[in-house]
Tab-separated table of N, CA and C in Angstrom:
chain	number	residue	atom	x	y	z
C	1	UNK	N	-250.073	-91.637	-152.598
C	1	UNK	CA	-249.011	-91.793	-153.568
C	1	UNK	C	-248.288	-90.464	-153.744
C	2	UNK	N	-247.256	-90.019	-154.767
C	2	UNK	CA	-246.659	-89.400	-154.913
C	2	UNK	C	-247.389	-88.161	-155.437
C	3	UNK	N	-248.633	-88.258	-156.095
C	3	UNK	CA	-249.480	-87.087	-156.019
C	3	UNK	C	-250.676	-86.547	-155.064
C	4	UNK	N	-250.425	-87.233	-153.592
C	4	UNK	CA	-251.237	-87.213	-152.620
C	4	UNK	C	-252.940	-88.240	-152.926
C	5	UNK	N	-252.792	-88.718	-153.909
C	5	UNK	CA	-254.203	-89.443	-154.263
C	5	UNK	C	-254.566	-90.177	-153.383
C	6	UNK	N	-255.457	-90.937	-152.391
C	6	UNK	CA	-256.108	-91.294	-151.670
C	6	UNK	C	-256.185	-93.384	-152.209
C	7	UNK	N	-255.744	-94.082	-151.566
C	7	UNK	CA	-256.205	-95.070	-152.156
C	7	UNK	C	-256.234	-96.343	-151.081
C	8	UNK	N	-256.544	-97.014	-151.634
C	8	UNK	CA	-256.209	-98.625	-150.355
C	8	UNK	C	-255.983	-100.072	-151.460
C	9	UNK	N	-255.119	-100.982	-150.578
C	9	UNK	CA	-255.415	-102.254	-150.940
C	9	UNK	C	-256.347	-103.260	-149.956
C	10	UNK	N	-256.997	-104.313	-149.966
C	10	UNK	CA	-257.884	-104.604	-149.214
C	10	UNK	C	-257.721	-106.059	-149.032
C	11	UNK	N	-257.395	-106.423	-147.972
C	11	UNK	CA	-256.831	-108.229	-147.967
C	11	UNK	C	-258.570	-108.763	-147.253
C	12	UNK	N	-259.101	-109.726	-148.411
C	12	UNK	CA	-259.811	-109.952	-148.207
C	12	UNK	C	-259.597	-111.763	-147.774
C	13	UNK	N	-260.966	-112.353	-147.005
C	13	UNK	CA	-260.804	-113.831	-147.130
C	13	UNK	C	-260.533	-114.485	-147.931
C	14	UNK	N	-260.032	-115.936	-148.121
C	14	UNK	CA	-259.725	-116.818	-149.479
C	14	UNK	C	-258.371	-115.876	-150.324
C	15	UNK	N	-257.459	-115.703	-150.132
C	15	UNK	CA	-256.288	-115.123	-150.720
C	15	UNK	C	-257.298	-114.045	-151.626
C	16	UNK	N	-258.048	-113.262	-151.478
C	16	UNK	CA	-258.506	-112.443	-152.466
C	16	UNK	C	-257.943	-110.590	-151.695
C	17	UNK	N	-257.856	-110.074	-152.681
C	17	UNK	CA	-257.698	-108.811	-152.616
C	17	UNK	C	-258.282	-107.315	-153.883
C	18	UNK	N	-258.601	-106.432	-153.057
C	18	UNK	CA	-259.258	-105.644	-154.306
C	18	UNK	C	-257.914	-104.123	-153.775
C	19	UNK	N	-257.977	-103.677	-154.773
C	19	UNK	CA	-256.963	-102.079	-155.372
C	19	UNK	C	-258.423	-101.440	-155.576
C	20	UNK	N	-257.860	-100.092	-154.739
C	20	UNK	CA	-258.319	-99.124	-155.011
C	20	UNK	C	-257.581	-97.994	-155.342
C	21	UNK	N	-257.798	-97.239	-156.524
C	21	UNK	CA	-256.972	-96.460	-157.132
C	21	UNK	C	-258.142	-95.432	-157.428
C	22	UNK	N	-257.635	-94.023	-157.235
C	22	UNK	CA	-258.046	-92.835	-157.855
C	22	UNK	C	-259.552	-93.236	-158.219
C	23	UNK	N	-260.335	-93.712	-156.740
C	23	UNK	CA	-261.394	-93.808	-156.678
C	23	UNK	C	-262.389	-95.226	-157.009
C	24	UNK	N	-261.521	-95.683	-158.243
C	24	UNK	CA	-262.076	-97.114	-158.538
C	24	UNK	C	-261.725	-98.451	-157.905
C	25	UNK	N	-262.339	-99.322	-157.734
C	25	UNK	CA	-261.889	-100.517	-157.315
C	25	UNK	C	-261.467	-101.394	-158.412
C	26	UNK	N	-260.361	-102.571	-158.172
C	26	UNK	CA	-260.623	-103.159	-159.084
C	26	UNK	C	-261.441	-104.713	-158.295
C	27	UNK	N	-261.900	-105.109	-159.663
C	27	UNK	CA	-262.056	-106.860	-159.216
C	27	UNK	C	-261.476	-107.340	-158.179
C	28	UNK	N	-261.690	-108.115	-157.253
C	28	UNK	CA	-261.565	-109.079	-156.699
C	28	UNK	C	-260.607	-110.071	-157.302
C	29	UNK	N	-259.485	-109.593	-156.579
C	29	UNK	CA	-257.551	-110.694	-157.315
C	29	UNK	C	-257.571	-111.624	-156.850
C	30	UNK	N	-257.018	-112.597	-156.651
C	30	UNK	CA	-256.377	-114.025	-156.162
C	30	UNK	C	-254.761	-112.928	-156.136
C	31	UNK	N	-254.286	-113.153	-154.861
C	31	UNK	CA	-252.897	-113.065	-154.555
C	31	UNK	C	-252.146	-114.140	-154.355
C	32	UNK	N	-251.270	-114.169	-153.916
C	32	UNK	CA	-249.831	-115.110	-153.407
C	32	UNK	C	-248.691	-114.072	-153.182
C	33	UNK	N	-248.210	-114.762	-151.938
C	33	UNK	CA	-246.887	-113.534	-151.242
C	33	UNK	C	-246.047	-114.747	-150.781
C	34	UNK	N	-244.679	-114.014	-151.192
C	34	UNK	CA	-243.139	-115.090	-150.658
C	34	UNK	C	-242.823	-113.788	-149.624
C	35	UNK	N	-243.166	-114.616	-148.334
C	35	UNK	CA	-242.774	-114.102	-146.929
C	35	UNK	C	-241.234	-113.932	-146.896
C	36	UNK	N	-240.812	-115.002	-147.591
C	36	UNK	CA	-239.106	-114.999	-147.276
C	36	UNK	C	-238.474	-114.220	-148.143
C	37	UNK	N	-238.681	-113.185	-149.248
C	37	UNK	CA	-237.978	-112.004	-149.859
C	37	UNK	C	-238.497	-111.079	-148.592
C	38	UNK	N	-237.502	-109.802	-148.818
C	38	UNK	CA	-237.285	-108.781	-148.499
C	38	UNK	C	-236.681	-107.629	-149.472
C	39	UNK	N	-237.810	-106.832	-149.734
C	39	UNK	CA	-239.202	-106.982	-149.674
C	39	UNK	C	-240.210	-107.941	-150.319
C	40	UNK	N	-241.380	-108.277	-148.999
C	40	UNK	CA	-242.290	-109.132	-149.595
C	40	UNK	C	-242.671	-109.041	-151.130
C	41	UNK	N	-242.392	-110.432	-152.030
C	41	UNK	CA	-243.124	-110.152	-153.130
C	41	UNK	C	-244.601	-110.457	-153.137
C	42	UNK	N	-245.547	-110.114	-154.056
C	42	UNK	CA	-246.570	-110.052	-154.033
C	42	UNK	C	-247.364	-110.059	-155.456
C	43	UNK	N	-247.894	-111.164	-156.026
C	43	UNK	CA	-248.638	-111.499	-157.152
C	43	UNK	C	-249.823	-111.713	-157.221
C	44	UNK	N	-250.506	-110.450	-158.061
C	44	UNK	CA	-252.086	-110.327	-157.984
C	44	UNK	C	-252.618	-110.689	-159.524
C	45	UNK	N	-253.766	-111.574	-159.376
C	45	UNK	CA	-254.287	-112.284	-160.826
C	45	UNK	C	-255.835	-111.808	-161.105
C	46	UNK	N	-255.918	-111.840	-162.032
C	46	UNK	CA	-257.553	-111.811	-161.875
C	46	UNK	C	-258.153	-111.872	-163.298
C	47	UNK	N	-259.179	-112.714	-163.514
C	47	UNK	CA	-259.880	-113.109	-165.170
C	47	UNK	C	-260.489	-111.851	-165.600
C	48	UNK	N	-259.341	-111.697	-167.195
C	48	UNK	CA	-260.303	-110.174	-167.811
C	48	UNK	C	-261.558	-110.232	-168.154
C	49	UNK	N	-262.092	-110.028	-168.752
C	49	UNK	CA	-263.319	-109.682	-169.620
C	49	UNK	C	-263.069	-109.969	-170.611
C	50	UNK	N	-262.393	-110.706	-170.961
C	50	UNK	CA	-262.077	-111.254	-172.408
C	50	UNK	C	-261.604	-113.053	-172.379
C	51	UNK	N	-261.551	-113.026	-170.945
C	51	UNK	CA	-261.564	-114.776	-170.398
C	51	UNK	C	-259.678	-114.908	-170.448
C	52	UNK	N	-259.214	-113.934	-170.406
C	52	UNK	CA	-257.404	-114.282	-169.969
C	52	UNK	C	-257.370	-113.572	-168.664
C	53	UNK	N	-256.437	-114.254	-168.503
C	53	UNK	CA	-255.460	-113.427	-166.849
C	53	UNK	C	-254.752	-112.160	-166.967
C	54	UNK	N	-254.922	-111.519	-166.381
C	54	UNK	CA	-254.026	-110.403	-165.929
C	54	UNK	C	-253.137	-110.453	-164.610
C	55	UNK	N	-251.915	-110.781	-164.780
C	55	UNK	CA	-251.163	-111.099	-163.459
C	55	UNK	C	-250.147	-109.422	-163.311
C	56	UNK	N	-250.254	-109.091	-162.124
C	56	UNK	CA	-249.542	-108.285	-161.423
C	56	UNK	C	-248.856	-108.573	-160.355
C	57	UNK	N	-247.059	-108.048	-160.405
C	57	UNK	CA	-246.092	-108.363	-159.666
C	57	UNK	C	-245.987	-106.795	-158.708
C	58	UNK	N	-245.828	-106.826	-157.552
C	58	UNK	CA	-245.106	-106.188	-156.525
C	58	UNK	C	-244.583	-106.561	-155.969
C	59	UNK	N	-244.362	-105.447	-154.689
C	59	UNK	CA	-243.331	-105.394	-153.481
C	59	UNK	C	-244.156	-104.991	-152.786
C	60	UNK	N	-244.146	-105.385	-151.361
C	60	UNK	CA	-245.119	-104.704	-149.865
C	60	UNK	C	-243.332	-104.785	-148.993
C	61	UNK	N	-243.460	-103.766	-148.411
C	61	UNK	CA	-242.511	-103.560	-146.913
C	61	UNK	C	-242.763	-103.236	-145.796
C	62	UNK	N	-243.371	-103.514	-144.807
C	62	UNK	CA	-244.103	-103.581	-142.963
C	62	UNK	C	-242.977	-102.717	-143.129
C	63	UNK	N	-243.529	-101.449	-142.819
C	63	UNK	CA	-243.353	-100.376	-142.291
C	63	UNK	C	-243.094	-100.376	-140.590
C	64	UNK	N	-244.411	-100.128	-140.295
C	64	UNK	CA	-244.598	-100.632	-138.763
C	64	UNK	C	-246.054	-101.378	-138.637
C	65	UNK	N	-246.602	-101.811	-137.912
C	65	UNK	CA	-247.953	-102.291	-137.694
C	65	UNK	C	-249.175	-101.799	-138.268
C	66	UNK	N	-249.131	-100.718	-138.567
C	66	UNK	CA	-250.272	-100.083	-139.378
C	66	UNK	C	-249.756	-99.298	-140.963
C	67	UNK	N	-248.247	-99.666	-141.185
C	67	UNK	CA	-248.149	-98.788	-142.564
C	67	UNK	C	-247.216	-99.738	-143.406
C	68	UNK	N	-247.759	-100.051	-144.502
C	68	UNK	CA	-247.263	-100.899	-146.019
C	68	UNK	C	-246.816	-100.040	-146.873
C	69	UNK	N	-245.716	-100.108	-147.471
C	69	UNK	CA	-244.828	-99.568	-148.767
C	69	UNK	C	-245.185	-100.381	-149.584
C	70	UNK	N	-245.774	-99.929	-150.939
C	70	UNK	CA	-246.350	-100.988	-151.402
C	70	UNK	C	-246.209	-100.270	-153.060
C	71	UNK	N	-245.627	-101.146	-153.856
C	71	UNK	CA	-245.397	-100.852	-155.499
C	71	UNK	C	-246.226	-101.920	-156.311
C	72	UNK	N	-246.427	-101.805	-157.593
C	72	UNK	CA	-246.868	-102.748	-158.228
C	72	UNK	C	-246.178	-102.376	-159.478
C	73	UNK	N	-245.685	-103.641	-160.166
C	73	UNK	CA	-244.771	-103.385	-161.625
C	73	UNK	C	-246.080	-103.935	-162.817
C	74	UNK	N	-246.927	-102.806	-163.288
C	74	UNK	CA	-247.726	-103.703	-164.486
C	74	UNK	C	-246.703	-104.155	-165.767
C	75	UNK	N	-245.846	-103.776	-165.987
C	75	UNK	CA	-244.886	-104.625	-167.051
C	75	UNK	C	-244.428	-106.173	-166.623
C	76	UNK	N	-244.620	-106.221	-165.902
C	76	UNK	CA	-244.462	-107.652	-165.602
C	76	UNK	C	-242.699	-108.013	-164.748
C	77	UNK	N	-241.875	-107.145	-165.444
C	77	UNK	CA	-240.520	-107.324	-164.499
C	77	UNK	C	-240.437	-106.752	-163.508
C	78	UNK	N	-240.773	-107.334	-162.167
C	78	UNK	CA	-240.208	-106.831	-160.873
C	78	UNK	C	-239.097	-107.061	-160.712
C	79	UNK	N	-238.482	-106.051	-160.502
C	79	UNK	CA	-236.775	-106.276	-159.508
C	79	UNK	C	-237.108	-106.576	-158.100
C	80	UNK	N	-235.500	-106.574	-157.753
C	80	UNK	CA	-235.917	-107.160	-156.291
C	80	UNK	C	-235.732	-106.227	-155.358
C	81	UNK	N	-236.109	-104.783	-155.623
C	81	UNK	CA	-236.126	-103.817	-154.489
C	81	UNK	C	-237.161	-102.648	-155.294
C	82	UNK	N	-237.549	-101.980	-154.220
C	82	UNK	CA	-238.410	-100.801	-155.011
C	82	UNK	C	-237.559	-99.843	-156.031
C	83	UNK	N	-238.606	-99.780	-156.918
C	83	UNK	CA	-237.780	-98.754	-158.251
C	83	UNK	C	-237.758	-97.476	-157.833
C	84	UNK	N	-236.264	-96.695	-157.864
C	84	UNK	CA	-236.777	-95.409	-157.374
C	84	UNK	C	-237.219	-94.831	-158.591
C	85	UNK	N	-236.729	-94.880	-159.648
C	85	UNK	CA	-237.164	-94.470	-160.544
C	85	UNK	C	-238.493	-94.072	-161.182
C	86	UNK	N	-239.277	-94.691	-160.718
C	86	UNK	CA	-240.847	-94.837	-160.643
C	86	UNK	C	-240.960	-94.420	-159.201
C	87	UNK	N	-241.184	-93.794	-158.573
C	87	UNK	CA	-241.639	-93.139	-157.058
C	87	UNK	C	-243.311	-92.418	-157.620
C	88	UNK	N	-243.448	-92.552	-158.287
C	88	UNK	CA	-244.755	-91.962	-158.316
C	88	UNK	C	-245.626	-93.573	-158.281
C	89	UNK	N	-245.193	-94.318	-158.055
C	89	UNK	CA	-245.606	-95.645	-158.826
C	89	UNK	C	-245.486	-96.601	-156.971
C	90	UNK	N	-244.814	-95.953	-156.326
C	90	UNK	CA	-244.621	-96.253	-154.790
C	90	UNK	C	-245.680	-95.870	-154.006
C	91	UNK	N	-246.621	-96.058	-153.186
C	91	UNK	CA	-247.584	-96.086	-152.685
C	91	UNK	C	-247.172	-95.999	-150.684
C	92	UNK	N	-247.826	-95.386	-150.055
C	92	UNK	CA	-247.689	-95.408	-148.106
C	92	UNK	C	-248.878	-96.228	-148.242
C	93	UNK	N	-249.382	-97.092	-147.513
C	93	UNK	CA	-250.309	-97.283	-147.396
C	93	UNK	C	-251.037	-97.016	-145.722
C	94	UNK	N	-251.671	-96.934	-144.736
C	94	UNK	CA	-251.707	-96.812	-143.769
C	94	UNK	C	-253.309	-97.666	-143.238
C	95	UNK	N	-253.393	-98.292	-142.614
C	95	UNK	CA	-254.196	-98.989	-141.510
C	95	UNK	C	-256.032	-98.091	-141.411
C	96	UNK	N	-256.503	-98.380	-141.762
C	96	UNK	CA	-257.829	-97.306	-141.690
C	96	UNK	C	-258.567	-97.773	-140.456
C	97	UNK	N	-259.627	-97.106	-139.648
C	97	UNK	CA	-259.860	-97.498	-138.628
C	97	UNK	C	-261.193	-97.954	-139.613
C	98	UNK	N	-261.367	-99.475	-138.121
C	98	UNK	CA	-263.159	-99.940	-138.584
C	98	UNK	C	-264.678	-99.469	-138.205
């Protein structure tokens, strides 16, 4: 990210995905992605600890084959292009080897 922090997103089986941020993981999301925006949107859910949802809206952009541009809006309004305004909030993501 914009302060060099180290992180990944992780596309797991069954539409699930986990964030890793500044070391922590989160839960195990339920996603959904509309292939046909540009940039891909991308909606991540997952049951709090208090028995409600927490839904999160982004953007992913295929870079090239191994690198994702990848934002997430926790306020809930995504626009329909990355915010520059928030660039610390913009993410590279890159391909890790297995």
């Amino acid at each position: 990210d914009a302060h060099s922090e180290v992180g990944g997103l992780f596309f797991l089986k069954n539409n699930k995905a986990i964030v890793n941020a500044r070391g922590s993981y989160s839960p195990a999301m339920n996603y959904t992605v509309d292939f046909t925006a540009n940039p891909v949107k991308i909606d991540l859910s997952v049951q709090n600890p208090q028995g409600g949802r927490m839904n999160l809206k982004g953007l992913l952009q295929f870079i090239d084959n191994n690198t994702i541009k990848f934002q997430l809006f926790p306020g809930g309004n995504r626009p329909n292009n990355f915010d520059p305004l928030y660039p610390q909030n913009i993410v590279i993501l890159k391909r890790g080897g297995s």
